[in-house]
C-alpha positions as CSV (number, residue, x, y, z in Angstrom):
1,M,0.0,0.0,0.0
2,L,2.8,2.4,0.9
3,K,4.8,1.6,-2.2
4,T,1.7,2.2,-4.4
5,K,1.2,5.7,-2.8
6,C,4.9,6.6,-3.2
7,F,4.8,5.4,-6.8
8,I,1.6,7.5,-7.5
9,I,3.2,10.6,-5.9
10,W,6.4,10.2,-8.0
11,L,4.3,9.7,-11.1
12,I,2.4,12.9,-10.4
13,L,5.6,14.9,-9.7
14,I,7.2,13.7,-12.9
15,S,4.1,14.5,-14.9
16,L,3.8,18.0,-13.4
17,L,7.5,18.8,-14.0
18,S,7.3,17.7,-17.6
19,F,4.0,19.6,-18.1
20,N,5.5,22.8,-16.5
21,K,8.6,22.6,-18.8
22,G,6.5,23.4,-21.8
23,F,5.5,26.8,-20.4
24,S,9.1,27.8,-19.6
25,Q,10.3,27.5,-23.2
26,T,11.3,30.6,-25.2
27,K,8.6,31.7,-27.6
28,Y,9.3,33.6,-30.8
29,F,7.3,36.1,-32.8
30,L,8.2,36.5,-36.5
31,F,7.2,39.7,-38.3
32,E,7.9,40.9,-41.8
33,E,10.3,43.8,-42.1
34,D,7.7,46.3,-43.2
35,S,4.7,45.1,-41.1
36,K,1.6,47.3,-41.4
37,E,0.0,45.7,-38.4
38,F,2.7,46.0,-35.7
39,T,5.5,48.2,-34.5
40,A,8.3,46.6,-32.5
41,S,11.0,48.2,-30.3
42,S,13.7,46.7,-28.2
43,F,15.6,47.7,-25.1
44,R,18.7,46.3,-23.4
45,L,18.9,46.7,-19.6
46,N,22.0,46.2,-17.5
47,T,21.4,44.3,-14.3
48,Y,24.6,45.3,-12.5
49,P,23.5,48.5,-10.9
50,L,20.5,46.8,-9.3
51,Y,21.5,43.2,-8.7
52,K,25.4,43.3,-8.9
53,I,25.3,40.6,-11.6
54,K,26.8,41.4,-15.0
55,R,24.0,40.4,-17.3
56,E,21.7,42.0,-19.8
57,V,18.0,41.8,-20.1
58,H,16.4,42.2,-23.5
59,L,12.9,43.6,-23.5
60,F,10.8,43.7,-26.6
61,N,7.7,45.9,-27.0
62,V,5.2,44.9,-29.8
63,M,2.4,47.3,-30.4
64,S,-0.6,46.8,-32.7
65,K,-1.4,49.5,-35.3
66,V,-4.8,48.0,-35.9
67,Q,-7.7,50.2,-34.8
68,T,-8.9,49.4,-31.3
69,F,-11.4,50.9,-28.9
70,I,-8.6,52.3,-26.7
71,G,-6.3,55.1,-27.7
72,N,-5.8,56.8,-31.0
73,K,-5.4,54.5,-34.0
74,G,-4.5,51.6,-31.8
75,I,-1.5,53.2,-30.2
76,Y,-1.9,53.7,-26.5
């Protein structure tokens, strides 16, 4: 009985870890060079002043140019 419970717990843990790994993968967005639907900008931030670790963080901002109910011409 105890072996069965341990086996079930290990099985659940392994399945949760493998399921969670799919969410942590890097995702990519591919846009054409002259896209009429989106504008993209990128920023590089240095982590050393705040965390004392010499790394860079890359931030990407993708904005829609399509007309929305918020903002002027879809740009907030």
